[in-house]
XYZ file of C-alpha atoms in Angstrom:
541
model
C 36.724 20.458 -244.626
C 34.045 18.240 -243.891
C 35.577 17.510 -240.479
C 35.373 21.159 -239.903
C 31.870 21.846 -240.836
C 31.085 18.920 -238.445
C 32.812 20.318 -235.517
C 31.576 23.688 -236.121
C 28.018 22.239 -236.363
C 28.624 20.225 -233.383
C 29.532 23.790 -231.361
C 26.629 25.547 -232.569
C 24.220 23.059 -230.906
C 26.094 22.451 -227.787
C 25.426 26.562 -227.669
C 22.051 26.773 -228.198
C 21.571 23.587 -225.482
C 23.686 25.427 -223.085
C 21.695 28.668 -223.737
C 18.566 26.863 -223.345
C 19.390 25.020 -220.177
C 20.619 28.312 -218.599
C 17.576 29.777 -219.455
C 15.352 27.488 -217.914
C 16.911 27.195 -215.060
C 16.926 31.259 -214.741
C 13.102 30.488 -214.960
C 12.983 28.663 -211.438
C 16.082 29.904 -209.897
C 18.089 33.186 -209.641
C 21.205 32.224 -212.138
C 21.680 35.629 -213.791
C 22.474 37.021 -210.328
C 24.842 33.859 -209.791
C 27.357 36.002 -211.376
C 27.488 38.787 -209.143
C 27.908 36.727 -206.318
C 31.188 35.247 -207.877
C 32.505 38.728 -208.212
C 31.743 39.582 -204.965
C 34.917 41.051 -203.211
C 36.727 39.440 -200.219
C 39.026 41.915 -197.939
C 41.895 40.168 -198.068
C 42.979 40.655 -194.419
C 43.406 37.348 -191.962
C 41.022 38.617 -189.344
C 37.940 38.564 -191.840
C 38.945 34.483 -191.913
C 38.039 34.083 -188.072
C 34.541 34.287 -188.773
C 35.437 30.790 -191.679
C 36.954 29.117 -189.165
C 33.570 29.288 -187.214
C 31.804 28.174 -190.259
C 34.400 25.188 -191.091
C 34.243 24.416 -187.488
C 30.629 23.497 -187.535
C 31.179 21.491 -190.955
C 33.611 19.955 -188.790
C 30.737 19.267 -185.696
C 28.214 18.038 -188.171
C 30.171 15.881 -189.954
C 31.824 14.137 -186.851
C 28.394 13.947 -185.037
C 26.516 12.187 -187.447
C 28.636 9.353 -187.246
C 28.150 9.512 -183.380
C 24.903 9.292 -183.798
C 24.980 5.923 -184.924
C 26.508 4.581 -182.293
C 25.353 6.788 -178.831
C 22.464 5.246 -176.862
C 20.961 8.191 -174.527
C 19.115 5.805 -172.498
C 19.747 5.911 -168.686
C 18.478 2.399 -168.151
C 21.340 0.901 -166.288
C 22.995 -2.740 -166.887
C 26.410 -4.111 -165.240
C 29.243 -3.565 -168.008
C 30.948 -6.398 -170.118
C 32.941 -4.537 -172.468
C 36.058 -4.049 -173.418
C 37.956 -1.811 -171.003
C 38.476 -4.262 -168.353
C 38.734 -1.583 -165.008
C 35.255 -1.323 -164.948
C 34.091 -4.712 -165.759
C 30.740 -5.494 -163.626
C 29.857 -1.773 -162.843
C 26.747 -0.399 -163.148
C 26.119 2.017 -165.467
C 23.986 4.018 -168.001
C 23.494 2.723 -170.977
C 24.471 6.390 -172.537
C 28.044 5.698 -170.454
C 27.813 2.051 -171.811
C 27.982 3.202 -175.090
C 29.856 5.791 -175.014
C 32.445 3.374 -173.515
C 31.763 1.246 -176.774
C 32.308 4.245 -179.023
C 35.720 4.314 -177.429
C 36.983 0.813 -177.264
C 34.937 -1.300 -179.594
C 34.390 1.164 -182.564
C 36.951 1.512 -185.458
C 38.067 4.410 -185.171
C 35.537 5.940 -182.650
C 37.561 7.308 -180.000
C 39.226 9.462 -182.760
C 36.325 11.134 -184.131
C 34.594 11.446 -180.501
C 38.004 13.513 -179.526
C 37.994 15.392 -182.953
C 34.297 16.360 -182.331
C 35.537 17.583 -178.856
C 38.286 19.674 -179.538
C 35.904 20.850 -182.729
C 33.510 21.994 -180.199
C 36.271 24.136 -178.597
C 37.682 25.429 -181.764
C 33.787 26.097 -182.842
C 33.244 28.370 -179.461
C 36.430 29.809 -179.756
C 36.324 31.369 -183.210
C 32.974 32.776 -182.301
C 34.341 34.611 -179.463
C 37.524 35.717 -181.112
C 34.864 36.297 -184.344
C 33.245 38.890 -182.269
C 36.227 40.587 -180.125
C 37.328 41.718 -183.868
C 33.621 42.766 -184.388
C 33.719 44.588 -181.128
C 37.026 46.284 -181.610
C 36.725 47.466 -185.065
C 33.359 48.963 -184.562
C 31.730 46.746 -187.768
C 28.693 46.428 -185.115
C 27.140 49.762 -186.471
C 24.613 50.740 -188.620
C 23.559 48.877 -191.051
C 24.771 45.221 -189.206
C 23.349 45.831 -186.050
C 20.932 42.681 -187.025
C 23.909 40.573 -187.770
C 25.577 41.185 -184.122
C 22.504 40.617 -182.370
C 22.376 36.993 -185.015
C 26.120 36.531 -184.065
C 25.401 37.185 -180.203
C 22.684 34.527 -179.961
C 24.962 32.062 -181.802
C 27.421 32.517 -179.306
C 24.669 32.010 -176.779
C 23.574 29.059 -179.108
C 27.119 27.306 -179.121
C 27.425 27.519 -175.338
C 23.949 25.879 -174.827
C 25.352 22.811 -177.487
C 28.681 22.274 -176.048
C 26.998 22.273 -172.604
C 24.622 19.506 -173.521
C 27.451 17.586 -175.672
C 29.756 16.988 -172.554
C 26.952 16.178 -170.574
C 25.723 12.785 -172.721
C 28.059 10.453 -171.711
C 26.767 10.312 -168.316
C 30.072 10.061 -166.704
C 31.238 11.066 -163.357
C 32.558 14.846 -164.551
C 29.423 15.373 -166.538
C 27.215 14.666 -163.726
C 28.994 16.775 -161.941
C 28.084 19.483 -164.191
C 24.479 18.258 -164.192
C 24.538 18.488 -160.301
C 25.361 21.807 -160.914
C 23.003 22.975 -163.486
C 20.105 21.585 -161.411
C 21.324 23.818 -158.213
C 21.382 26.834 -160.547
C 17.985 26.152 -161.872
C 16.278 25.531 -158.040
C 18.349 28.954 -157.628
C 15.515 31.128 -159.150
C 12.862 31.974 -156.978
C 9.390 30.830 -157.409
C 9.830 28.556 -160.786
C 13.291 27.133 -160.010
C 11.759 23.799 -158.879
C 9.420 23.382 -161.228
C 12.099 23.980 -163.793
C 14.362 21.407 -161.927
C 11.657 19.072 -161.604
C 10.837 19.295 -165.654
C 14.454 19.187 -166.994
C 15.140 15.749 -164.994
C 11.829 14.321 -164.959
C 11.493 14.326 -161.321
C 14.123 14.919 -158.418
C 17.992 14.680 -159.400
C 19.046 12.878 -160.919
C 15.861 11.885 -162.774
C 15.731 9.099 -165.452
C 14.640 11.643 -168.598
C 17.710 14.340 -168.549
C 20.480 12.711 -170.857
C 17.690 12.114 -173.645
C 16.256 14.965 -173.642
C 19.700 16.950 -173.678
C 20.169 14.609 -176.529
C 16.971 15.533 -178.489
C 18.355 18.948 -177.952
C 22.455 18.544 -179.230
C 21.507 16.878 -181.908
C 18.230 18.340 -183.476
C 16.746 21.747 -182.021
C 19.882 23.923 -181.619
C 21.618 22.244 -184.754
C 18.839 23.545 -186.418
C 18.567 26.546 -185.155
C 22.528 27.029 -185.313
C 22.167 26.300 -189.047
C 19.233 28.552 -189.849
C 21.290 31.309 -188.106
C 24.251 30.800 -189.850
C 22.212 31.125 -193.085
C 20.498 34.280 -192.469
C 24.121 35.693 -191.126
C 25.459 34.395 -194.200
C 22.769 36.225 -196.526
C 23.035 39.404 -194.535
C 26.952 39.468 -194.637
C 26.420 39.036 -198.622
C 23.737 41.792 -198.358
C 25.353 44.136 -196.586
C 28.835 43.365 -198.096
C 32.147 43.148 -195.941
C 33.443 45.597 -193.675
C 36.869 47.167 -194.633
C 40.180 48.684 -193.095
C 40.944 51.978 -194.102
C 43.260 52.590 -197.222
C 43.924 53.964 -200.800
C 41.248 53.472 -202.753
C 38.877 52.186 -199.921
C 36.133 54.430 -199.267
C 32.426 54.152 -197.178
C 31.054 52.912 -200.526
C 33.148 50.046 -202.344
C 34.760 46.975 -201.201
C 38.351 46.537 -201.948
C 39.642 42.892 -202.056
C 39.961 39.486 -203.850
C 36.821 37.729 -205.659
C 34.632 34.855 -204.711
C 35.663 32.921 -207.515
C 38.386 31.517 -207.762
C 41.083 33.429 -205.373
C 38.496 33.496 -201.742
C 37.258 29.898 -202.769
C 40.947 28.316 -203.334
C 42.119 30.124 -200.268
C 39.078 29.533 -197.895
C 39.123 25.445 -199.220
C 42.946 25.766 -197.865
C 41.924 27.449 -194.980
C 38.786 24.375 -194.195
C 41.552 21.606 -194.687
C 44.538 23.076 -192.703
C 41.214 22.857 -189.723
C 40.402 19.794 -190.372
C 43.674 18.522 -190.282
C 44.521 19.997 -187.069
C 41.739 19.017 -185.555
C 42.091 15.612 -186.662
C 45.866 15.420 -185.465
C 44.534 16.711 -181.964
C 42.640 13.843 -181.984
C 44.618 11.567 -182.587
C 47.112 12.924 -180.327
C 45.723 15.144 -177.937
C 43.731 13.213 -175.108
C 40.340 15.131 -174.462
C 38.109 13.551 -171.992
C 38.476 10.458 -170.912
C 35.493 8.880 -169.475
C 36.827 5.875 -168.574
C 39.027 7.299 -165.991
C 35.836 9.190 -164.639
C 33.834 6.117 -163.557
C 30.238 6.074 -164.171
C 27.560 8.813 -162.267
C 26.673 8.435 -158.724
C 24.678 11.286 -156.999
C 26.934 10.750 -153.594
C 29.947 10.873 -155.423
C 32.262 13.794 -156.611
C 34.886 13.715 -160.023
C 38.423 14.960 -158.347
C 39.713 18.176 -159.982
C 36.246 18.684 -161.562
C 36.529 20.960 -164.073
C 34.160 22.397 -166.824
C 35.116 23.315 -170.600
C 36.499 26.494 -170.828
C 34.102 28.477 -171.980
C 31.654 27.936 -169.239
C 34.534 27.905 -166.156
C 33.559 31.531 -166.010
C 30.178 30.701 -164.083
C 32.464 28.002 -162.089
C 34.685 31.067 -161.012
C 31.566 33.369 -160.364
C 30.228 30.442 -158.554
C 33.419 29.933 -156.199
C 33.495 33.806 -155.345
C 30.556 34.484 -154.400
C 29.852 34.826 -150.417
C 27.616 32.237 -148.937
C 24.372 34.509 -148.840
C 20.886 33.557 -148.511
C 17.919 35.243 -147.603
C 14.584 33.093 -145.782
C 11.485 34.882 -146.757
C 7.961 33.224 -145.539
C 9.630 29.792 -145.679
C 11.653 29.883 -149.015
C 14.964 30.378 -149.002
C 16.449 32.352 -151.946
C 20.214 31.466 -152.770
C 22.141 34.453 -153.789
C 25.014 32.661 -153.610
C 24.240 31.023 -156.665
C 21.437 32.876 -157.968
C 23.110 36.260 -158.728
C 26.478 34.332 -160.337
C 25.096 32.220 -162.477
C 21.752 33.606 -163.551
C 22.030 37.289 -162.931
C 25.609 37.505 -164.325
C 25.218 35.674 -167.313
C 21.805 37.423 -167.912
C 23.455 40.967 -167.421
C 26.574 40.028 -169.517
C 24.386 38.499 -172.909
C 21.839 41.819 -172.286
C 24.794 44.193 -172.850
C 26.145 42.254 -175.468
C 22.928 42.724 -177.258
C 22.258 46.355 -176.561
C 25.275 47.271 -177.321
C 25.417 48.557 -180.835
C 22.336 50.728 -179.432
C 23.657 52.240 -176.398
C 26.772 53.624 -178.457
C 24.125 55.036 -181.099
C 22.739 56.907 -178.191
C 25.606 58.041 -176.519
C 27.942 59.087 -180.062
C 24.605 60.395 -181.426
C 25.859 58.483 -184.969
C 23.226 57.587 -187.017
C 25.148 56.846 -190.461
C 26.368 53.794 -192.260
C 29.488 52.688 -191.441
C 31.463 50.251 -193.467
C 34.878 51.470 -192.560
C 36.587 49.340 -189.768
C 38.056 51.314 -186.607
C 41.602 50.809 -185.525
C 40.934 49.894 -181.954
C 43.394 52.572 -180.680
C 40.943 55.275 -182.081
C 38.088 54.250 -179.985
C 39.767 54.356 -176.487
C 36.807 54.456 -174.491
C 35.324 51.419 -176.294
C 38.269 49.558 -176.710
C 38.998 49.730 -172.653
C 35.993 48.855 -172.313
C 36.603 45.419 -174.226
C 39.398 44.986 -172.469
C 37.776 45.364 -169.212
C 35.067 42.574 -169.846
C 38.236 40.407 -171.347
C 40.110 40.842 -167.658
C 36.761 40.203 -165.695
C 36.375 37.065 -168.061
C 39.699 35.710 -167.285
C 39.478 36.255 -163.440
C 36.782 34.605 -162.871
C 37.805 31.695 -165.530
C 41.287 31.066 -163.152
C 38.880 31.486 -160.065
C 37.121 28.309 -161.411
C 40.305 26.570 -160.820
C 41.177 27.965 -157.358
C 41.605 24.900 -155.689
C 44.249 23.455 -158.740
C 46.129 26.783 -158.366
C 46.158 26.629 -154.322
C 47.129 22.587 -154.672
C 49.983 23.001 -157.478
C 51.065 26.444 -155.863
C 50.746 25.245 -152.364
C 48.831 28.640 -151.589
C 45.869 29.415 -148.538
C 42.737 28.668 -151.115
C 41.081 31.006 -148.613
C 43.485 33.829 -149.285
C 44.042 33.256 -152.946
C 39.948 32.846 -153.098
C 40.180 36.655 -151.545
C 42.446 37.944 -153.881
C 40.203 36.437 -156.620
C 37.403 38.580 -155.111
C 39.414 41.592 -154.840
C 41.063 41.297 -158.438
C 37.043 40.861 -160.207
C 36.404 44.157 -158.969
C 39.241 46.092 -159.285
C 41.268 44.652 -162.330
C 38.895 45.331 -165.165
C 38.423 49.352 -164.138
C 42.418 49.466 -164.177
C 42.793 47.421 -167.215
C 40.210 49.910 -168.784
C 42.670 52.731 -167.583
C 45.662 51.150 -169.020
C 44.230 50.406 -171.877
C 42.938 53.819 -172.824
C 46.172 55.393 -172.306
C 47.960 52.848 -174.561
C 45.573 53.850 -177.221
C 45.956 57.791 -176.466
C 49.753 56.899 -176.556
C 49.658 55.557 -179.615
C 46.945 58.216 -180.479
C 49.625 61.071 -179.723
C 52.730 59.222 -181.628
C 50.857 58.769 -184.575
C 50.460 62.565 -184.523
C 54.062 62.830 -183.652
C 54.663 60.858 -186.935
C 52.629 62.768 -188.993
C 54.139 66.215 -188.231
C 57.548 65.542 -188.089
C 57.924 62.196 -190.360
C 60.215 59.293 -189.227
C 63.505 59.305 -188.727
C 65.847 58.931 -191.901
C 68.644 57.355 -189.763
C 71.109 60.466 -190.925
C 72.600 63.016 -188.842
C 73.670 66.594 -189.496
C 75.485 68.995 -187.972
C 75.476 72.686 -188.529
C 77.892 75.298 -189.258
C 77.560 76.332 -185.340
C 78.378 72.448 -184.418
C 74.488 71.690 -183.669
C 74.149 68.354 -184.406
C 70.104 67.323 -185.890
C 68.766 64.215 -186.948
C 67.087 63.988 -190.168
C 63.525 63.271 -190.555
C 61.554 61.867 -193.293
C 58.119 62.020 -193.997
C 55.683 59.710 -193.983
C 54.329 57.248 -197.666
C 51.947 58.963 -198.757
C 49.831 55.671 -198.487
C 50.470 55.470 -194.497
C 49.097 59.378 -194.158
C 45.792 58.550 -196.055
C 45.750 55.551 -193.304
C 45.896 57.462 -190.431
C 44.211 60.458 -191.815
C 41.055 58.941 -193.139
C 39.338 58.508 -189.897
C 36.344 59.702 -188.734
C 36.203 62.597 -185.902
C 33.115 62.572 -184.352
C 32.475 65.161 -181.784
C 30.502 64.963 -178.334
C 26.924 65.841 -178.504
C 25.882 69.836 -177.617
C 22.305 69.521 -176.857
C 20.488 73.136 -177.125
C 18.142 73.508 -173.841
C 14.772 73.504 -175.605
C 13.282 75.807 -173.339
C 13.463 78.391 -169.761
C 13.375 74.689 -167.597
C 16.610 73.732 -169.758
C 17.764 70.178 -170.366
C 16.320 67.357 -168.585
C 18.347 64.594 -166.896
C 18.094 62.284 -169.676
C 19.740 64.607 -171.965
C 22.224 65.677 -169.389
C 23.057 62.086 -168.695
C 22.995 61.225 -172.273
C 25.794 64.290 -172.694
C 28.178 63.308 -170.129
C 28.816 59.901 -171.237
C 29.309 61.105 -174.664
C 31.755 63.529 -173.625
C 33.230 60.570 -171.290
C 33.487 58.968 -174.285
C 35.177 60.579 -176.625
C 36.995 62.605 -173.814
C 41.154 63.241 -174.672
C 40.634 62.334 -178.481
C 43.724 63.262 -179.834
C 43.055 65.281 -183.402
C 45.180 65.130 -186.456
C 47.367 67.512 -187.874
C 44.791 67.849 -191.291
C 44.836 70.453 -194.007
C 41.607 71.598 -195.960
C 42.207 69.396 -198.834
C 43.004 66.405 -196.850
C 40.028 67.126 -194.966
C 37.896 66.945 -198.332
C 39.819 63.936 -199.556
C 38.385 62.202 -195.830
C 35.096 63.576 -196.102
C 35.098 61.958 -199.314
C 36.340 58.821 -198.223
C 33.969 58.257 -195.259
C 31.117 59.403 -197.208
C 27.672 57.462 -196.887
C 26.978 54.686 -199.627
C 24.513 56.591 -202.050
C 20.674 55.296 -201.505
């Protein structure tokens, strides 16, 4: 009895010190609220996990490039080599190619986390773009997370810029390469291009000042800024809560799925260690550039089968197409030929990325919230549209490898350089042509589906020896799937007056009819169409 006075005693306080602590700590930080973030609902769908493995691939980066950081020297002082890899004993070189050498050979264990940084990077870029296609696709762009696109868009932007400046610190022969090429796109714009050049390498190419200052920038001012973005695309993502795909029980004003705590966090810890363990098996298996077999920079001298990362061989490709134009004005000459590829394209391409979201506003004339995800096949016009800028991408990414295609292929590179030229302007129009009849296919069969069911597999023959096959209809689940969708019409402007519309509205009314032109409608009764009303109902204010 005593015992259990004791213990009971001994429970009491632990209580009120519990409730104490908790409340002082409510006093300088939010912990009441803590709760509803643990409750807050996960779709559980595996496309809402490529935006994680963005996430876990910067862990990954930041992890792996701290310990780099011990051991890279950006320096471009240069010094005949006495290290370990023997081939290159007595060169001169960097000391940023010196060290990086060191990281590779000397190091424990170097060489596998530079490679696991590498193919980090890739998996890093990669997940943002994929991250975004399903953003794209599934219209979760709209109203209210046009912010967070335009956050996601310049992370993209921000990721390119890093993974740029990462393979370009070793000061190797394929980096410089690169370099060489960055400084003939920068004294490609008119007017400031030189001063730009001239600033960037402290003085003419190759300068002494470029590899530490592209250091400065990988590994403090766009970490940063990657990091701050990431937060504030975190906090709106919690704010605005997840997007969802259509089903029972899912409507424009709940979120249907798993909580934080503990099913999302056990799954999404699973999810961080299956990517760092592949990453860490690429790197220990995988060869990702070797510098060694590069040699160290010199201006006069060319890497063979130069090639840059993946995600920036579409400017190589732009770059390779593009006819030799130039234009001599009052004794400047302006370089189209690199000028309008790689600074007018990729200028164009991250502009319409960003405006988006606003010029499909303007055109639908939709101005509500939308936390219901589109299936891809019921936004032909946009999805082709996707598709389109996914064939451009990839035509001029295998035009930045031309001369390996024409080599391994034995092809003309002049003709296949041609039929690169002809396929970047007329592939994406017909891919956005296919595409939007696959989706109007799949449009009308759905429809097909809902009217007469699916077939049951049985057969039946009448009394007059007709033979019919039997038809089932459709879960009841599967209906509400395809049912619940939004049908938003073209616009129908009234002419406000005798001088009628003007050409902005008239403009503005054709492409929304070209966009939502062919729709295919479903077969929907009055009470279904209440149940979808319902369903795709704004969130109350």
């Amino acid at each position: 009895m005593p015992f259990r006075k004791r213990e009971e005693g001994l429970q009491r306080t632990a209580r009120r010190a519990a409730e104490r602590g908790f409340r002082r700590l409510d006093e300088r930080l939010p912990a009441a609220d803590a709760g509803n973030l643990l409750r807050k609902a996960f779709p559980d769908h595996w496309a809402f996990l490529l935006g994680e493995l963005a996430l876990y691939s910067l862990i990954v980066l930041v992890l792996t490039g701290v310990f780099l950081t011990l051991f890279f020297d950006p320096l471009m002082s240069e010094s005949s080599y006495h290290g370990s890899y023997g081939p290159l004993h007595g060169t001169r070189m960097t000391r940023a190619y010196a060290s990086t050498l060191r990281l590779s050979f000397d190091v424990r264990g170097g060489l596998l986390i530079r490679q696991i940084h590498h193919w980090a990077a890739l998996t890093f870029v990669a997940a943002i773009g994929v991250h975004m296609l399903r953003i794209f696709f599934t219209g979760a762009f709209r109203r209210p997370r046009e912010g967070n696109w335009m956050i996601g868009v310049t992370l993209f932007l921000l990721a390119l810029l890093e993974g740029f400046c990462g393979y370009s610190l070793p000061d190797d022969l394929l980096s410089g390469t690169g370099l060489r090429t960055a400084d003939t796109i920068m004294g490609s714009i008119p007017i400031v291009g030189t001063y730009l050049s001239f600033f960037a390498f402290g003085g003419e190419f190759p300068g002494h000042d470029i590899i530490p200052r592209l250091y400065t920038v990988h590994i403090l001012l766009v970490p940063g800024i990657l990091i701050a973005m990431v937060t504030a695309h975190l906090i709106l993502v919690v704010f605005l809560k997840h997007t969802q795909w259509r089903g029972p029980g899912r409507t424009n004003r709940n979120v249907v799925g798993q909580p934080m705590l503990p099913q999302w966090l056990t799954k999404s810890t699973g999810l961080f260690l299956i990517l760092f363990g592949c990453t860490a098996v690429l790197g220990a298996v995988a060869q990702i550039n070797p510098v060694w077999n590069y040699g160290p920079f010199r201006a006069d001298q060319v890497s063979t089968d130069a090639q840059p990362d993946w995600y920036v061989g579409f400017l190589e490709g732009a770059l390779r197409l593009m006819p030799p134009w130039e234009t001599r004005l009052w004794g400047h000459t302006i370089m189209w030929n690199v000028f309008l590829p790689a600074v007018v394209l990729p200028g164009v391409l991250f502009m319409v990325l960003y405006l988006y979201p606003f010029f499909e506003r303007w055109v639908t004339g939709d101005r509500g919230e939308h936390h219901l995800c589109d299936r891809p096949r019921e936004r032909h016009t946009r999805t082709g549209l996707g598709v389109a800028g996914i064939v451009c991408y990839a035509v001029l990414l295998l035009a930045g490898g031309n001369d390996l295609i024409a080599f391994g292929f034995e092809l003309s590179l002049d003709t296949l350089t041609w039929v690169f030229r002809v396929a970047v302007v007329v592939a994406p129009p017909l891919a956005f042509w296919i595409t939007k009849w696959i989706c109007l296919a799949l449009q009308h069969r759905e429809r097909e589906r809902l009217t007469e069911g699916d077939e049951s597999g049985l057969v039946s023959q009448s009394v007059y020896g007709d033979l019919t096959e039997g038809q089932k209809p459709l879960p009841r689940r599967e209906q509400l799937t395809l049912l619940a969708r939004a049908d938003p019409a073209p616009l129908e402007l009234e002419p406000p007056g005798p001088a009628g519309l003007s050409r902005y509205e008239r403009l503005r009314i054709t492409l929304s009819r070209w966009f939502y032109r062919d729709q295919v409608e479903m077969p929907v009764t009055d009470e279904q169409r209440e149940n979808i009303a319902a369903v795709n109902a704004p969130p109350q204010e």
